Coordinates of C-alpha atoms in Angstrom, one line a residue:
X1 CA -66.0 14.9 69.0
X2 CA -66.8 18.5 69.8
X3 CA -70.3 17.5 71.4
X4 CA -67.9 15.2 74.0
X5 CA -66.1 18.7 74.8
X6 CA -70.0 20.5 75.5
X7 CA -71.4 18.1 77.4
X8 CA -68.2 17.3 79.6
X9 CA -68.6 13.5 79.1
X10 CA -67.9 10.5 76.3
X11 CA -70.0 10.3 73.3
X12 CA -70.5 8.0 70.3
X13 CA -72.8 7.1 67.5
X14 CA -74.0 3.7 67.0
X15 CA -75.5 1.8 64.2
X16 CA -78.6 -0.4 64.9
X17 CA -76.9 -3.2 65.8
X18 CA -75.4 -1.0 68.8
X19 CA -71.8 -1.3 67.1
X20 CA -70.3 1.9 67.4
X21 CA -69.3 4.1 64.1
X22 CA -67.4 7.3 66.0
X23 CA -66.9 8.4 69.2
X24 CA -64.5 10.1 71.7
X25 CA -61.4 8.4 72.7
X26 CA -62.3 7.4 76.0
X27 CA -65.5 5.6 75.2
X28 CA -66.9 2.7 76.6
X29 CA -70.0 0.9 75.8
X30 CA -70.8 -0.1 78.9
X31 CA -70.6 4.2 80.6
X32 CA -73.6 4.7 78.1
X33 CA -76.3 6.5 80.7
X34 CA -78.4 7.5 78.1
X35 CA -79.4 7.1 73.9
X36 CA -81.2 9.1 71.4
X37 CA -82.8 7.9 68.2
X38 CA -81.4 9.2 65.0
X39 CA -84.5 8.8 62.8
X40 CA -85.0 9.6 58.8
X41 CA -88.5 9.9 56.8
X42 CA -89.7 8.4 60.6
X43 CA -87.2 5.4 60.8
X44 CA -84.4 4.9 63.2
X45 CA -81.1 4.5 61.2
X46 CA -78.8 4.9 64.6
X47 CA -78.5 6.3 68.1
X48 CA -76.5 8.8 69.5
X49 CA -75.1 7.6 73.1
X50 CA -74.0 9.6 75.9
X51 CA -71.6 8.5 79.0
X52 CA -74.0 11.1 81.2
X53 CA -77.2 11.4 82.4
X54 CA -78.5 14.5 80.8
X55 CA -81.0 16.5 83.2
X56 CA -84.0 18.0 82.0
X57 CA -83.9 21.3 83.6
X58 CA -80.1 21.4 81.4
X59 CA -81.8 23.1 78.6
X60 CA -77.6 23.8 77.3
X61 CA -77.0 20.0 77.2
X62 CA -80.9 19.8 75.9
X63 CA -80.3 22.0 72.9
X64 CA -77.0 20.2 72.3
X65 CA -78.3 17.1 71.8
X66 CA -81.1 17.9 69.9
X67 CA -78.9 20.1 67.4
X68 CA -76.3 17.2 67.3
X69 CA -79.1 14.3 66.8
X70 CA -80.8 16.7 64.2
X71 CA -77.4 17.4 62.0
X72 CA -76.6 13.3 62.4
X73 CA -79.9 12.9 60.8
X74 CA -79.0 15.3 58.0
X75 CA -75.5 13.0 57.6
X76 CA -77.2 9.7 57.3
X77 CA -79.8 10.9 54.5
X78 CA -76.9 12.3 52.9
X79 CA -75.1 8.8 53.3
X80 CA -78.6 7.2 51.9
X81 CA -79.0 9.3 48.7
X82 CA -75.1 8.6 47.5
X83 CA -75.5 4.0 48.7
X84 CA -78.8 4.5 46.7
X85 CA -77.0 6.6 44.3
X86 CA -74.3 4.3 43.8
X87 CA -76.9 1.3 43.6
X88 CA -78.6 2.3 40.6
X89 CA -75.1 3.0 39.0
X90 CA -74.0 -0.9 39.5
X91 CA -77.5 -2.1 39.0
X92 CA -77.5 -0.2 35.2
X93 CA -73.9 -1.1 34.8
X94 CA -74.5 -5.2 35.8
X95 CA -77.7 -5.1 33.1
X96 CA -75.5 -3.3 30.5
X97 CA -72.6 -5.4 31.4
X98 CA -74.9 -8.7 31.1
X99 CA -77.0 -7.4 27.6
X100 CA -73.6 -7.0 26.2
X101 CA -74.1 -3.9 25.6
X102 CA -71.5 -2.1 28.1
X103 CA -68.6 -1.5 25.9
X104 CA -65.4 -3.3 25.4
X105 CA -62.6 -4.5 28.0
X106 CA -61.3 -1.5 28.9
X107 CA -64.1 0.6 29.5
X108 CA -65.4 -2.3 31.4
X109 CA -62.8 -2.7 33.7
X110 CA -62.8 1.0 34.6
X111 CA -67.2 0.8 35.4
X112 CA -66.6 -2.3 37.2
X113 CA -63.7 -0.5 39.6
X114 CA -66.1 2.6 40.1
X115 CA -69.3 0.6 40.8
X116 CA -67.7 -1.9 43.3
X117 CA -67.9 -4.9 40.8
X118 CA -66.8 -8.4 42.0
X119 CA -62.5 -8.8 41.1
X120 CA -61.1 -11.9 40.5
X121 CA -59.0 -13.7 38.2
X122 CA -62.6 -15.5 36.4
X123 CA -65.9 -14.8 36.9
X124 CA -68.8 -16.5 35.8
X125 CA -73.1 -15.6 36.4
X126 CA -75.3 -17.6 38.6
X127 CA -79.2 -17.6 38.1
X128 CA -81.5 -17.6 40.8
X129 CA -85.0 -18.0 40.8
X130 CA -87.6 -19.4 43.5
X131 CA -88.6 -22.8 42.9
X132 CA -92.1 -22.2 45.2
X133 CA -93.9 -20.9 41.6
X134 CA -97.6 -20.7 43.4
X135 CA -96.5 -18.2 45.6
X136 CA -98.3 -14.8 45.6
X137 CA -96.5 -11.9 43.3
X138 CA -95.9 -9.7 46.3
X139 CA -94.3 -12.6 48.6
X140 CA -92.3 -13.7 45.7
X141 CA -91.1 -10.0 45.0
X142 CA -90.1 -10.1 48.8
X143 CA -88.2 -12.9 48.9
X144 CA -86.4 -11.7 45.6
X145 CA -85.7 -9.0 47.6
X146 CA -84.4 -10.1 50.6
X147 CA -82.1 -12.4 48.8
X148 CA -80.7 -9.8 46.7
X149 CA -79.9 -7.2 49.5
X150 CA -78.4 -10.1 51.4
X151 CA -76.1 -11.2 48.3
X152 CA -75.4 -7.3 47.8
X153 CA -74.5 -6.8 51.7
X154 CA -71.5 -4.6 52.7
X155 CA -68.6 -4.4 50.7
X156 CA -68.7 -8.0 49.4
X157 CA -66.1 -8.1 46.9
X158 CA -66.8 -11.9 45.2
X159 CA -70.4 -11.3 44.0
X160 CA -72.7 -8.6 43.1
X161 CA -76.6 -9.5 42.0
X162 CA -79.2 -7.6 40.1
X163 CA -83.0 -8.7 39.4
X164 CA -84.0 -9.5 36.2
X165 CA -87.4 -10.3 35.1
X166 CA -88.6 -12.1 38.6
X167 CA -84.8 -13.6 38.5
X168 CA -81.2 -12.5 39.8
X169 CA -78.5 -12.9 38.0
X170 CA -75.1 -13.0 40.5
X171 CA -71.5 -12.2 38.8
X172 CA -69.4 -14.2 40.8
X173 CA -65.6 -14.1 40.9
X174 CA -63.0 -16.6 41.6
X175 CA -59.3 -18.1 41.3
X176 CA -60.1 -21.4 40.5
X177 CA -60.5 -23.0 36.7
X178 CA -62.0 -26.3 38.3
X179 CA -65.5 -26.7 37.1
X180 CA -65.9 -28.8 40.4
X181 CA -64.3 -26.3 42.5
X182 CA -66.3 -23.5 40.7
X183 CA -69.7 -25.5 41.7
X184 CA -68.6 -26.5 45.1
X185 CA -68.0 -22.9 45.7
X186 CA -71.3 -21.3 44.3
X187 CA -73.1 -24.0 46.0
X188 CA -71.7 -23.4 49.4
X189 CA -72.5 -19.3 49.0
X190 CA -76.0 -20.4 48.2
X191 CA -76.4 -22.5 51.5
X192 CA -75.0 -19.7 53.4
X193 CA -77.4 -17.1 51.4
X194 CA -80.4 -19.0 51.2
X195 CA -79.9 -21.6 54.2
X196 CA -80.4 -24.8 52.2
X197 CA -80.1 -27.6 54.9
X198 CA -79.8 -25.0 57.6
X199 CA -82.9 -23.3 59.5
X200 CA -82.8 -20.2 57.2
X201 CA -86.1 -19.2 55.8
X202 CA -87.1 -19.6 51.9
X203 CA -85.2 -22.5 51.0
X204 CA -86.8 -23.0 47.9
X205 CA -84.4 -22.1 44.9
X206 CA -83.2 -23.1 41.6
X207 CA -79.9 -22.4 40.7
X208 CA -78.2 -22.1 37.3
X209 CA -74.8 -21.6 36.8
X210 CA -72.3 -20.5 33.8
X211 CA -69.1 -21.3 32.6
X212 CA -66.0 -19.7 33.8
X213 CA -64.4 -16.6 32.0
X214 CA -61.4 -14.5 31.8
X215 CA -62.7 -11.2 30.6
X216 CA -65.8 -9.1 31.4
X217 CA -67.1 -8.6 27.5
X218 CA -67.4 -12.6 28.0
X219 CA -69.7 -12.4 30.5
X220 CA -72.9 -12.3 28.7
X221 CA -72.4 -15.8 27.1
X222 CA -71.6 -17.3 31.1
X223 CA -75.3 -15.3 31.9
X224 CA -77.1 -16.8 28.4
X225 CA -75.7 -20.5 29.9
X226 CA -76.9 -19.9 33.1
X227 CA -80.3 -19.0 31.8
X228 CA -80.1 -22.3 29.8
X229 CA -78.9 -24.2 32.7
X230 CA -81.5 -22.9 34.8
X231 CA -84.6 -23.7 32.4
X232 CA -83.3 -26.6 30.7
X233 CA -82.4 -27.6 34.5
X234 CA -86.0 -27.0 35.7
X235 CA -87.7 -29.6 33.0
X236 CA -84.3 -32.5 32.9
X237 CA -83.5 -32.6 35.8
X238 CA -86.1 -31.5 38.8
X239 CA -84.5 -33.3 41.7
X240 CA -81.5 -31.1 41.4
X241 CA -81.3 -27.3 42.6
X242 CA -78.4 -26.7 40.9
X243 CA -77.4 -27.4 37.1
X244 CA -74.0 -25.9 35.9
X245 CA -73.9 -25.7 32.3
X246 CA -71.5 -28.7 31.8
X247 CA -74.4 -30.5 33.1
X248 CA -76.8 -30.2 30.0
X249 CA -74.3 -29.5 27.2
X250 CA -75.9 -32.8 25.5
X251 CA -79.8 -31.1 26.2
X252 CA -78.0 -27.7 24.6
X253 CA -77.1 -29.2 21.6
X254 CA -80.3 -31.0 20.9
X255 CA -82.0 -28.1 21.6
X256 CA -80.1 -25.7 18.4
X257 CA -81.2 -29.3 16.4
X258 CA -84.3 -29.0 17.4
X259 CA -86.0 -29.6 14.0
X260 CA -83.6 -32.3 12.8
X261 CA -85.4 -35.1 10.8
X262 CA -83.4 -37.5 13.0
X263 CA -84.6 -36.6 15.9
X264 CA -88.3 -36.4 15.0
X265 CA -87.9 -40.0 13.5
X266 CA -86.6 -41.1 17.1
X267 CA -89.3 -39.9 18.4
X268 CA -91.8 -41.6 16.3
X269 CA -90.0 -44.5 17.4
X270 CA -89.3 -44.2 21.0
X271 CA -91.3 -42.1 22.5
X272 CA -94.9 -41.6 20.6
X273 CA -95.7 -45.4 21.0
X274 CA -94.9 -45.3 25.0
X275 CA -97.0 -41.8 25.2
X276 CA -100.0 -43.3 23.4
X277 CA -99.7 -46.7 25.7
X278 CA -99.7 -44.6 28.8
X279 CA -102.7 -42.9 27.7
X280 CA -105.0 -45.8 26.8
X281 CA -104.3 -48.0 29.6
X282 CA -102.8 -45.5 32.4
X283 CA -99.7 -46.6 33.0
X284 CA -96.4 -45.0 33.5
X285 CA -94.0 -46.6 30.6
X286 CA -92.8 -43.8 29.7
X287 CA -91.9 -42.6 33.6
X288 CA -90.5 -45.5 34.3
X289 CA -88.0 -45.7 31.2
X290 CA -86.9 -42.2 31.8
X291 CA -86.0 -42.5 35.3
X292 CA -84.3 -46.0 33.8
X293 CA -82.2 -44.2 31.8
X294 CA -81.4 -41.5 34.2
X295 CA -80.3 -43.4 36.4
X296 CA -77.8 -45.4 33.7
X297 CA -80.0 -48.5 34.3
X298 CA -79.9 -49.1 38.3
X299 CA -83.4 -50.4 38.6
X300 CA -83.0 -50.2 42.2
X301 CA -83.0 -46.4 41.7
X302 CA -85.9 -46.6 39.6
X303 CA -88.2 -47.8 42.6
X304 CA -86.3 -45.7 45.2
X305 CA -87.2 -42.6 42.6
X306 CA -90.7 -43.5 41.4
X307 CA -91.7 -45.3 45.0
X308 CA -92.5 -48.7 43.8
X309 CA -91.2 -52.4 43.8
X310 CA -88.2 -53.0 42.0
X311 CA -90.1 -56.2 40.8
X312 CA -92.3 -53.7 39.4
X313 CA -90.0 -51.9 37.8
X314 CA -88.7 -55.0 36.0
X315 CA -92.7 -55.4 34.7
X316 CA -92.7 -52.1 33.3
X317 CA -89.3 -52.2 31.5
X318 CA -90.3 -55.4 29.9
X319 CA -93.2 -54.0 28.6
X320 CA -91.5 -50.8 27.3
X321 CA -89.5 -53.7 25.1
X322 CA -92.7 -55.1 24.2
X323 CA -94.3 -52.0 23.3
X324 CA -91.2 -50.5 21.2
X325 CA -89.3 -53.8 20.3
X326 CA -86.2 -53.2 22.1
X327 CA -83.5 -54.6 23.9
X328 CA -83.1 -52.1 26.9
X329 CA -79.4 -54.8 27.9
X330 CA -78.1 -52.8 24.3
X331 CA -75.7 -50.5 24.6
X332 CA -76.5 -48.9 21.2
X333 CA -80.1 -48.7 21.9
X334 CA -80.1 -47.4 25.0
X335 CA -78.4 -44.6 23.6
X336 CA -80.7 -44.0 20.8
X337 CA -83.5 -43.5 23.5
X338 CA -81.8 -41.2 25.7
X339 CA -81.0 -38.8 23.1
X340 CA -84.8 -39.2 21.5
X341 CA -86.1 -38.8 25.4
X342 CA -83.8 -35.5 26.1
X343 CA -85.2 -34.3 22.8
X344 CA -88.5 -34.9 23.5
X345 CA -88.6 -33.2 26.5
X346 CA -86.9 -30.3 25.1
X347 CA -89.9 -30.2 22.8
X348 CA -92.1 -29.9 25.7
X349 CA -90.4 -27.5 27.3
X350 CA -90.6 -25.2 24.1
X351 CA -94.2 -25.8 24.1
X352 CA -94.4 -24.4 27.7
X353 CA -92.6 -21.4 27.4
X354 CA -94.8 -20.8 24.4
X355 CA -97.9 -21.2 26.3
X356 CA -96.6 -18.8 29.1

């Protein structure tokens, strides 16, 4: 560096972490004898460090400096506008890209390249959204955030994230076709992005992820099935933070047959008689089956889930046969109510997002 050959000693410029970006060949961190802020709109973005002491009454070595921390400055905001720049670009691009809307293969492939996009063999889109729901707009808009600069980080080349209505949506890429695999992967990035089970802050997410695919233009239906994983996710299945598509295939299809006269019958059958029960004499029939039936008939798990006696477990499963004049031992039957139950909550579920 020219300003090592003014000042007759070693220089460098280090980031905020002290890691050093340039410098002269001789450089050693620890011959720094002095460091000045390099600060833009106020903030420091990096130092410049010297190997000598630089006297006051050197008004040459003064000026140098100054001039030298002053055109650094200039370099960094021009480093800032093209990374924000090139931001936007791949934030358009993955909300084009995800609409559908971004073209076909070709001109995908070509935006992806120029905008950093993940490469891979497959990709598929993970959904992210914080499962704390009573928190206050502007902490949940920081934690969004936070998350989304930390999945963005660097030059991360197997996932790129954009927020989308209070949500991000993460294109993920990958070489395996396992659906196992695939989860085991997105499930260990989350741990590492969001700390679950570690001491990382914000723990609280949901997680929805799609199917694998081949080709970018096929992208949009792995984001539209991990929007469904998510929500359907949130309502079947609210013990677990992460639902891959595969996982509510059966809740999918009920939900396009929504208005089947089969599956309103099952309802009158199964389902309105234990609602109506629970309601006139508070109990919790209708808990208690669907946890039964979760749980593929373990009424050990039953208790373990709902915190009560597996004695009383066995007393509210007999009256559910009582009530609805059922054998829950029948194969047959206990089909029939899972499908009316998944259905019925999938009605619910309707009913909320129409009331939101």
């Amino acid at each position: 560096m020219l300003l090592g050959q003014l000042l007759h000693c070693d220089v460098a410029v280090l980031n905020l972490d002290g890691d050093v970006e340039s410098s002269t060949p001789r450089f050693l961190p620890e011959s720094i004898k002095e460091r000045r802020s390099i600060q833009v709109n106020n903030r420091v973005v990096g130092y410049l460090a010297v190997t000598r002491t630089i006297e006051e009454q050197d008004r040459y070595a003064q000026m140098c400096l100054e001039q030298a921390v002053t055109i650094l400055a200039i370099e960094y905001t021009i480093r800032q506008s093209l990374q924000l720049q090139r931001e936007r670009e791949q934030e358009s691009f993955l909300v084009e890209l995800l609409s559908g809307t971004a073209g076909q293969e070709e001109l995908l492939r070509h935006r992806a390249r120029q905008v950093g996009m993940p490469h891979g063999a497959r990709r598929y889109v993970v959904m992210l959204e914080l499962a704390e729901e009573e928190l206050p707009p502007q902490q949940k808009e920081e934690r969004l955030l936070k998350l989304l600069e930390e999945i963005n980080r660097g030059e991360n080349q197997s996932r790129k994230g954009v927020l989308i209505h209070e949500k991000i949506a993460v294109i993920c890429s990958t070489s395996t076709q396992d659906v196992a695999e695939q989860r085991e992967e997105a499930v260990g990035d989350l741990e590492e992005l969001t700390g679950w089970g570690g001491e990382k802050e914000g723990a609280s997410w949901r997680c929805g992820i799609g199917c694998l695919r081949e080709r970018l233009e096929d992208l949009p239906d792995s984001y539209r099935e991990a929007k469904r994983a998510l929500r359907i996710g949130r309502l079947m299945r609210p013990g677990q933070p992460v639902v891959h598509f595969e996982d509510i295939l059966v809740e999918d299809l009920l939900e396009e047959a929504a208005d089947h006269p089969s599956l309103a019958s099952m309802s009158r059958m199964f389902i309105e008689p234990l609602v109506a029960y629970d309601r006139e004499y508070g109990t919790e029939l209708l808990t208690t089956l669907a946890s039964f039936l979760r749980s593929g008939g373990q009424t050990k798990k039953v208790g373990e889930e709902l915190f009560i006696h597996r004695n009383s477990v066995l007393y509210r499963l007999e009256r559910v046969e009582e009530v609805l004049g059922v054998d829950l031992h029948d194969a047959e039957t206990r089909f029939r109510l899972d499908l009316a139950m998944r259905a019925w909550k999938l009605r619910e579920l309707a009913e909320d997002t129409d009331r939101l």
